[in-house]
Coordinates of C-alpha atoms and ligand atoms in Angstrom, one line a residue:
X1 CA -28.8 20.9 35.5
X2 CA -31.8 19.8 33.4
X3 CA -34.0 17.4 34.6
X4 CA -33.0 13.3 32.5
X5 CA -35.4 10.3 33.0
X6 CA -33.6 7.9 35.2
X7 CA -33.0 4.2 34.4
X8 CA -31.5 1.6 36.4
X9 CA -30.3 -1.5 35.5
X10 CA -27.5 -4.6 35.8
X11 CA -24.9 -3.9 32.7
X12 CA -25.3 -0.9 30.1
X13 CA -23.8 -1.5 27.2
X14 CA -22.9 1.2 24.6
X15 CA -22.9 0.2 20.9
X16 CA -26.1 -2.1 19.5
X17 CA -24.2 -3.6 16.8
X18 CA -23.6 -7.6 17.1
X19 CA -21.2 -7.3 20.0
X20 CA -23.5 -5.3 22.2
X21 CA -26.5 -7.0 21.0
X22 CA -25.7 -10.4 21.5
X23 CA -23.9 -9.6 24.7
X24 CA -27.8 -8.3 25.6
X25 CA -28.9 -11.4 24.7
X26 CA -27.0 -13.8 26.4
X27 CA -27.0 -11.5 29.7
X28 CA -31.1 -11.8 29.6
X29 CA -30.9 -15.6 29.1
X30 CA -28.9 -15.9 32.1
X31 CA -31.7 -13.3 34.1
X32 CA -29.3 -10.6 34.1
X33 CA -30.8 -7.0 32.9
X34 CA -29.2 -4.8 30.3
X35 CA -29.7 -1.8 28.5
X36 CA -28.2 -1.2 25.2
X37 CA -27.7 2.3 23.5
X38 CA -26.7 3.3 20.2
X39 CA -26.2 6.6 18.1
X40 CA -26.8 5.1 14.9
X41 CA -30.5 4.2 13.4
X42 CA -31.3 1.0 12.9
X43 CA -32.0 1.5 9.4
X44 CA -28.5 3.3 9.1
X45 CA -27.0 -0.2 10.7
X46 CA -29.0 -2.9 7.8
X47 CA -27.8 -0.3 5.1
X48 CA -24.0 -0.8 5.6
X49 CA -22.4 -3.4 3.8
X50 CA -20.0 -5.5 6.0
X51 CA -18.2 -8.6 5.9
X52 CA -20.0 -12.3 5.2
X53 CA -18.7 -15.2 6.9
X54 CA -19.1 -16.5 10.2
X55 CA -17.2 -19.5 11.7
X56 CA -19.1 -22.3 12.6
X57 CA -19.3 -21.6 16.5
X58 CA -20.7 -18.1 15.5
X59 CA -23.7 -20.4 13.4
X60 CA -24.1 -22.5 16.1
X61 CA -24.4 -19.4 19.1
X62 CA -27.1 -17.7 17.3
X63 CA -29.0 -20.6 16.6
X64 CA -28.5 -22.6 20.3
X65 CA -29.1 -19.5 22.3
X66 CA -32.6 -19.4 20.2
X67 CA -31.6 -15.9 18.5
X68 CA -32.5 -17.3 15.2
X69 CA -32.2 -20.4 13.1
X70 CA -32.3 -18.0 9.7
X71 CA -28.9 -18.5 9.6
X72 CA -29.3 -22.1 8.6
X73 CA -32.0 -21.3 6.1
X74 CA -30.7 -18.2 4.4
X75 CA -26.7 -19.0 5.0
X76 CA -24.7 -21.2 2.9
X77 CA -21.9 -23.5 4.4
X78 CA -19.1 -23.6 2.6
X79 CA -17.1 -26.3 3.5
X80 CA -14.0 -25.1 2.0
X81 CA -12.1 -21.7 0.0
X82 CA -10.0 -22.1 -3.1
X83 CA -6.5 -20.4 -2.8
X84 CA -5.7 -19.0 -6.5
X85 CA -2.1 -18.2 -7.6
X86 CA -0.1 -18.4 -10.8
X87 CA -3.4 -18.6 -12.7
X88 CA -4.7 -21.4 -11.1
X89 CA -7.2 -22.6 -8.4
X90 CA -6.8 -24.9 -5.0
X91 CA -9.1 -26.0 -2.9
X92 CA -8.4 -26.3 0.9
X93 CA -10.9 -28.5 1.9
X94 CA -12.3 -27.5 5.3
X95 CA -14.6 -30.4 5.6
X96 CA -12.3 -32.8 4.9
X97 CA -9.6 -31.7 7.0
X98 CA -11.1 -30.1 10.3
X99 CA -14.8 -31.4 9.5
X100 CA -15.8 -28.1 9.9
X101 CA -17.3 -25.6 7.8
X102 CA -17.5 -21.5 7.1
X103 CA -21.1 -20.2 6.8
X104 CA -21.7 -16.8 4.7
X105 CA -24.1 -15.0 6.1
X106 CA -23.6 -11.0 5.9
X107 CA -23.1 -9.8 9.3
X108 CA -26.3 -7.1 8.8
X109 CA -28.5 -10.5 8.7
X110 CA -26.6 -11.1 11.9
X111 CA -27.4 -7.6 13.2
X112 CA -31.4 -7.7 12.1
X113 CA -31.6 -11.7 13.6
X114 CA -29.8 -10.1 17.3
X115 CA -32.0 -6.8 16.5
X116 CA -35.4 -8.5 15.9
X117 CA -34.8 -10.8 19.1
X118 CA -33.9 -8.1 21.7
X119 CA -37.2 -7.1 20.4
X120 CA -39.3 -10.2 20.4
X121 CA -37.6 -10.1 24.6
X122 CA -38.7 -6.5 24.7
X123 CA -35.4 -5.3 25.6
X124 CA -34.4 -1.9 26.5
X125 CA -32.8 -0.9 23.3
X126 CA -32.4 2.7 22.2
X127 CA -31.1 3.7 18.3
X128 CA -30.5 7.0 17.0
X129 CA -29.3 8.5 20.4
X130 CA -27.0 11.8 20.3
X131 CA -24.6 13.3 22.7
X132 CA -23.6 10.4 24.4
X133 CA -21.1 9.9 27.2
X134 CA -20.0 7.6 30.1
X135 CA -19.3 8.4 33.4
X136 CA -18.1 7.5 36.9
X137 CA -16.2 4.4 35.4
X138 CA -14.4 3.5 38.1
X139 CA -17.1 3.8 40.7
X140 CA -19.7 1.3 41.9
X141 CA -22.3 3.0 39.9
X142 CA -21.0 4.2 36.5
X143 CA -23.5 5.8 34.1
X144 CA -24.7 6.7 30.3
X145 CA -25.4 9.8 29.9
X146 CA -27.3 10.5 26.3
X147 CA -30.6 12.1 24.6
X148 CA -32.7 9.7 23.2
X149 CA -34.3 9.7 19.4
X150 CA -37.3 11.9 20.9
X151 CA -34.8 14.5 22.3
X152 CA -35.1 13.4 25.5
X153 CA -32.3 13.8 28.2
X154 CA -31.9 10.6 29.5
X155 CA -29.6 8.8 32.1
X156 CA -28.8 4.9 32.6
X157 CA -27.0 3.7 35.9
X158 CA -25.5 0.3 35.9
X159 CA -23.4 -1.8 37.8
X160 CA -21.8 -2.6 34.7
X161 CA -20.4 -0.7 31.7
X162 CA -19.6 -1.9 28.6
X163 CA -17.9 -0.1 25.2
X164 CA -19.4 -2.3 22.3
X165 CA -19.0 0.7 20.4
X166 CA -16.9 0.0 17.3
X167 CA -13.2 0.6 16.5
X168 CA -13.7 4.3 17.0
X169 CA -15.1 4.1 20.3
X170 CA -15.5 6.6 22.9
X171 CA -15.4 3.9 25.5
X172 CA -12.2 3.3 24.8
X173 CA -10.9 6.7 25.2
X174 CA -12.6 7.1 28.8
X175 CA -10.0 4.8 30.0
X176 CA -6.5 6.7 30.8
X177 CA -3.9 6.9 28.9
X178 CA -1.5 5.3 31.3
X179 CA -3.1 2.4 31.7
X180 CA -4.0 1.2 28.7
X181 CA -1.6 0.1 25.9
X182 CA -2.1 0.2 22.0
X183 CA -1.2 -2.3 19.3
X184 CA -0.8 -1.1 15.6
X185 CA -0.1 -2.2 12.7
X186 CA -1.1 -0.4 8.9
X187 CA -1.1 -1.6 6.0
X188 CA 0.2 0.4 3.0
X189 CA -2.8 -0.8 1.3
X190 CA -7.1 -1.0 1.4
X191 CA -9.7 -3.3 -0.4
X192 CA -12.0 -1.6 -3.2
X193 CA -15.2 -3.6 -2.2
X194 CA -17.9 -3.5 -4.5
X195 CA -22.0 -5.1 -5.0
X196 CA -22.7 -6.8 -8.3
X197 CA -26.0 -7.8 -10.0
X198 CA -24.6 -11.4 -11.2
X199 CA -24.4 -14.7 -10.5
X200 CA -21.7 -17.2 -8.9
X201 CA -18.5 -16.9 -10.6
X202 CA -17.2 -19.8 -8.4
X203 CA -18.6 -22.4 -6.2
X204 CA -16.8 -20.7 -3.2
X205 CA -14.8 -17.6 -2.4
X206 CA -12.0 -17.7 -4.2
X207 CA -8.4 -15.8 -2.5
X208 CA -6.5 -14.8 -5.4
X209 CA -2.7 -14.1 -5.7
X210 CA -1.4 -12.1 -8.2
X211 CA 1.1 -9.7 -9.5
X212 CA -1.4 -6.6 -10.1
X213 CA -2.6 -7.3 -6.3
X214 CA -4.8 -9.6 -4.1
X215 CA -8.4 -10.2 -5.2
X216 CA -11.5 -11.9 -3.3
X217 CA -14.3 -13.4 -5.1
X218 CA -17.0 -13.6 -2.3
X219 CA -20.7 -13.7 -2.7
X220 CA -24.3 -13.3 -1.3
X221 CA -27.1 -14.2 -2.8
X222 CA -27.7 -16.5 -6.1
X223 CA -27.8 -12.8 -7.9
X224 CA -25.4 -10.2 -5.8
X225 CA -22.1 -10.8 -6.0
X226 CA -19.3 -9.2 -3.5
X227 CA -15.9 -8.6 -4.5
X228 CA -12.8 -7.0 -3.5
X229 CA -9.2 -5.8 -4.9
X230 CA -6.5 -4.8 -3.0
X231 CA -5.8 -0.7 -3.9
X232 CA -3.9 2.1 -2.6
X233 CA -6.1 3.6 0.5
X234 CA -6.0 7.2 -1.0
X235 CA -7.9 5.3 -4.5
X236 CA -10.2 7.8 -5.6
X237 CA -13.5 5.6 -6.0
X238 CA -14.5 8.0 -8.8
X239 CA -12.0 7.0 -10.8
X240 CA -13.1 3.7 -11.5
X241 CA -15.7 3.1 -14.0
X242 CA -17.2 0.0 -14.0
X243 CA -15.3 -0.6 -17.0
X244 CA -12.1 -0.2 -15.4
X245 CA -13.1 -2.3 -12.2
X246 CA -13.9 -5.3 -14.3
X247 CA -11.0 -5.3 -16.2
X248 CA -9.1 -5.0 -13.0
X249 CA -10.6 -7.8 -11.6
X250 CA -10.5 -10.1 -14.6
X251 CA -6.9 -9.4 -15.2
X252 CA -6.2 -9.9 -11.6
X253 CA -7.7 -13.8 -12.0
X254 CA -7.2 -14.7 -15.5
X255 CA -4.9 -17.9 -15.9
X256 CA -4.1 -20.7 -18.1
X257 CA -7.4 -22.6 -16.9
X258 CA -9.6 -19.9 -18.6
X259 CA -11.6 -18.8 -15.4
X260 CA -13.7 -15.5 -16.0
X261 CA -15.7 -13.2 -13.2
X262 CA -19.4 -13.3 -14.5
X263 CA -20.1 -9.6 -14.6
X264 CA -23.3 -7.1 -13.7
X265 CA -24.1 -4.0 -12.9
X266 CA -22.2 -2.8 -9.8
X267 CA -24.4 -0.9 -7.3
X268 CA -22.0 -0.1 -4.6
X269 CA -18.5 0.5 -4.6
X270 CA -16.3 1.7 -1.3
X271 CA -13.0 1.6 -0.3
X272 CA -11.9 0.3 2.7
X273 CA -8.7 1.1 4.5
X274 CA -7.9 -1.1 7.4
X275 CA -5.5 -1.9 10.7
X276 CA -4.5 -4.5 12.8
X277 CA -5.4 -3.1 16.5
X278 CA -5.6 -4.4 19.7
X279 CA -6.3 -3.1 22.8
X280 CA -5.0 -4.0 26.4
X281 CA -6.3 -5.0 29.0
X282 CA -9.8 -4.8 28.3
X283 CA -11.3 -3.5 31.1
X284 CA -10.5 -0.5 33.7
X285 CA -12.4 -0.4 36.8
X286 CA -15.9 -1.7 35.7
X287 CA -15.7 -0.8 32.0
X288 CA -15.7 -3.7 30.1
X289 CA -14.6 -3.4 26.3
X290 CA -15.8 -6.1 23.5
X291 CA -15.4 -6.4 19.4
X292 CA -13.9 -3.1 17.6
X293 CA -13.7 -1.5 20.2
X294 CA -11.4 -3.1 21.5
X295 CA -9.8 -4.9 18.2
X296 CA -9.7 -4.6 14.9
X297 CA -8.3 -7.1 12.3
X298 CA -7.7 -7.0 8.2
X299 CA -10.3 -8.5 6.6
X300 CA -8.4 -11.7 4.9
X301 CA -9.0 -13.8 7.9
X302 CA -12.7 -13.0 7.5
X303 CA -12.4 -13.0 11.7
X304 CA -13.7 -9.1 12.5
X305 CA -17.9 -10.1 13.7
X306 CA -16.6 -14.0 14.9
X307 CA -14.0 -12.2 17.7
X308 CA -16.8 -10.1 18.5
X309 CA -19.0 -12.9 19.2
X310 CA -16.4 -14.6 21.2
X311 CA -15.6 -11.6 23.2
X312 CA -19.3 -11.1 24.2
X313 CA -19.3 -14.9 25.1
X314 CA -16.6 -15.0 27.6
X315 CA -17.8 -11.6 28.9
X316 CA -21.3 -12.7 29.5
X317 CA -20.2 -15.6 31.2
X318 CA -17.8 -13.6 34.0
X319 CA -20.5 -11.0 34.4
X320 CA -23.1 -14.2 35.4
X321 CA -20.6 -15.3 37.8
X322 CA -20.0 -11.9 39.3
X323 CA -23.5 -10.8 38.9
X324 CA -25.4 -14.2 40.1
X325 CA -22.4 -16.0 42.2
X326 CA -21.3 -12.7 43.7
X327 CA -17.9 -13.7 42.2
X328 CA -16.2 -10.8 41.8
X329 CA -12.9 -12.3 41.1
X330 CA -14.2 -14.0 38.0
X331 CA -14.6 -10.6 36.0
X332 CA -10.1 -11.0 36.2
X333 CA -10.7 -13.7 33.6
X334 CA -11.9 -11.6 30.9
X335 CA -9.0 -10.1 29.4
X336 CA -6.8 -12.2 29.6
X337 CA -8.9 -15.2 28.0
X338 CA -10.3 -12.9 25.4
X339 CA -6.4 -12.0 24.3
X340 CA -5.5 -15.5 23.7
X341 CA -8.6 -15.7 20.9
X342 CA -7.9 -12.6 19.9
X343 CA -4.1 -12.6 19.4
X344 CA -4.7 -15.9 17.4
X345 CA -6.7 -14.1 15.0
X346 CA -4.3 -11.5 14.7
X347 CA -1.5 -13.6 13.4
X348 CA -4.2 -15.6 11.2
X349 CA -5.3 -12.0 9.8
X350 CA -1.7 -10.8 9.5
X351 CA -0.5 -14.6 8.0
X352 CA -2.9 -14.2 5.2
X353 CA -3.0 -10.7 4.3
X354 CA 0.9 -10.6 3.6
X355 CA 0.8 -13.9 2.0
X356 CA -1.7 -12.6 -0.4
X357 CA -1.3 -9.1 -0.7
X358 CA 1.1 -7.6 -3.1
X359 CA 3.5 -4.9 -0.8
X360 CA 4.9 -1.6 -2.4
X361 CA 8.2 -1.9 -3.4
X362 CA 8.3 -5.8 -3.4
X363 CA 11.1 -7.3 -5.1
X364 CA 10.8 -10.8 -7.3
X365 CA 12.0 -12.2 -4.1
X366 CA 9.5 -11.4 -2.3
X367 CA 6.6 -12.7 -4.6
X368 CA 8.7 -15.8 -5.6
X369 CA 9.0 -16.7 -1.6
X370 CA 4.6 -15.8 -1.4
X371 CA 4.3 -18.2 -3.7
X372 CA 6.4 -20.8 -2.1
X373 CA 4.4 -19.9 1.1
X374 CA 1.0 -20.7 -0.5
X375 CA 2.1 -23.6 -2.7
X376 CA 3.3 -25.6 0.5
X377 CA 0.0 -24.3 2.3
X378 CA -2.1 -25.9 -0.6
X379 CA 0.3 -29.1 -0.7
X380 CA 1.2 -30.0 2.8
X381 CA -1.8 -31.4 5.3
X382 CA -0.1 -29.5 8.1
X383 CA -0.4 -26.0 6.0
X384 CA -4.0 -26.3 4.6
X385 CA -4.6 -27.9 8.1
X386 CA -3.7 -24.3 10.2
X387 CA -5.9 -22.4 7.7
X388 CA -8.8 -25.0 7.6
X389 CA -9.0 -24.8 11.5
X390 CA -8.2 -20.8 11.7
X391 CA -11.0 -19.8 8.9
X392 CA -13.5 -22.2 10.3
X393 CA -12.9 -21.1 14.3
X394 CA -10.6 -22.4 16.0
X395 CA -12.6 -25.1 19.0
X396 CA -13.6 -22.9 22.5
X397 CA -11.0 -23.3 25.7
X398 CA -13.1 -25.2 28.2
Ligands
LIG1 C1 -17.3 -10.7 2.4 O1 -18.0 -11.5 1.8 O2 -17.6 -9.5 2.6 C2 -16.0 -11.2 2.9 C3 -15.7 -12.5 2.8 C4 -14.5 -13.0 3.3 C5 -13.5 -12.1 3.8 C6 -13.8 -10.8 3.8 C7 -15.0 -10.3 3.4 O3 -12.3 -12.6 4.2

């Protein structure tokens, strides 16, 4: 066997995206050590483009745990969404009904803000790593096994392990079959997300209904735009000039109050298939799962990074009292207290992608009763209510 560099520490966490990072974080500012490895670059992480908005708990983690207060700088709150169908706009006031708000702040400023202050803590964080794998799981002293960016074979032993690794992690598959159970759900549709030079069509993101096919009018900065359409998830991205995407997207919102997308150049343009996923129990032996790995969500509910952030919150907090209170018994919680977040978000996710989504094969029924759905959500306190309190982050168990 050759010879890899030995290191030792608390909790090893595979997967430096937010989930791991911040779960880093937190673990340092109770005193607990971590080491964090991950096969992608960092460069490779800040150049994918990935969801925007963060519920207000999320805002207030990174900036009370002293990651950094960018967020309140370069982020927006939005203190509500407008829900467009049948050509015309409502707003569902989030302020007003919750007093809460949304922030948009793309999740790679959230990943260069945890990413800049691992560094600032000189933490032991490794990019670009190949060949990795875990081992001895279920054994007091489970291990990573990778080569780092300088080829070297290296080794980390921890008392903990945990798969932060994104919906296709390995992590996940280490634990048997047998005793883990898998949640599914497809959708026989994707999102054709692209960039935009322009400015602000809207206020706020705008949710739009419509008989071609959902739409989302999000943004980012006062001159990049970022929009979606609901396609099929075999939609040949080549196919679309930018011709063809605009007039998709404008036919999509037009209505009788005359509102127009403000076009630009588009400089990116993807599609993206998705799944409802969730994983159970989270943890075998002393493998620990958090974020994609573990769960995956459609993007409507905007809730992908914010669950992350919750798992990692929950999870830091059992590991402090097993790690510092010798409370072994407390690592039980984890599971089933993320689930209850977590299954929450995956009926929001669920509630608003079929309400807004067009399905194959749908009948006049079916959009008629959509419609009825979303006109009582935008006209009844009770219905705007749920989706204010859902969208902005639903208030932390004690
Ligand atoms: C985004 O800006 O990328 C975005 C915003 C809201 C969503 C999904 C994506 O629900």
């Amino acid at each position: 066997m050759p010879q890899r560099n030995l290191t030792t520490t608390t909790v090893g966490i595979v997967g430096g995206g937010p989930a791991g990072l911040m779960l880093s974080h937190l673990l340092s500012a109770a005193g607990i050590d971590s080491a964090v490895v991950d096969n992608r670059t960092r460069t490779e992480i800040e150049n994918t483009v990935r969801a925007g908005i963060l519920e207000a708990d999320s805002v207030r983690l990174l900036v009370d745990t002293g990651v950094s207060d960018r967020v309140l700088r370069d982020g927006h709150a939005h203190d509500g969404i407008e829900l467009r169908f049948g050509g015309v706009s409502h707003r569902v006031d989030f302020k007003g009904l919750v007093g809460e708000s949304a922030w948009l702040y793309p999740q790679t400023d959230v990943f260069i803000d945890l990413a800049n202050a691992r560094q600032r803590d000189a933490a032991d964080v490794r990019f670009g790593v190949t060949d990795t794998a875990v081992v001895d799981i279920t054994s007091d002293r489970p291990g990573i096994l990778f080569t780092d960016a300088d080829g070297a074979l290296q080794e980390i032993r921890c008392d903990y392990l945990v798969g932060a690794d994104g919906s296709r992690s390995m992590c996940r598959h280490e634990i048997p079959e047998a005793q883990r159970r898998q949640f599914f759900r497809e959708y026989p549709f994707a999102w054709f997300g692209i960039l935009c030079e322009a400015p602000h069509s809207a206020p706020e993101l705008v949710y739009n209904h419509s008989a071609r096919g959902f739409a989302l009018i999000s943004q980012r900065t006062e001159t990049m735009q970022r929009m979606y359409f609901q396609c099929d998830p075999d939609e040949d991205v080549g196919a679309w000039s930018e011709g063809r995407i605009w007039d998709e997207l404008q036919t999509r919102v037009a209505g009788e109050d005359g509102f127009t997308l403000k076009e630009g150049r588009i400089t990116d343009k993807t599609v993206l298939r998705f799944r409802s996923f969730v994983c159970e129990p989270m943890r075998y032996g002393n493998l620990f799962l958090a974020g994609d790995a573990a769960h995956t969500v459609p993007p409507t509910g905007a809730k992908g990074l914010n669950l992350a952030l919750a798992d990692v919150r929950v999870l830091a907090e059992v590991l402090e009292r097993a790690v510092l209170g010798h409370d072994r018994a407390a690592l039980d919680e984890y599971s089933p207290r993320a689930q209850q977040r977590i299954w929450r978000a995956q009926h929001f996710s669920y509630w608003m992608t079929s309400m807004l989504h067009r399905l194959p094969g749908a009948s006049d029924f079916d959009v008629r009763r959509q419609l009825g759905e979303l006109d009582l959500v935008v006209s009844s306190a009770a219905g705007s209510t749920y989706l204010a309190e859902a969208y902005t982050g639903w208030p932390r168990p004690r």
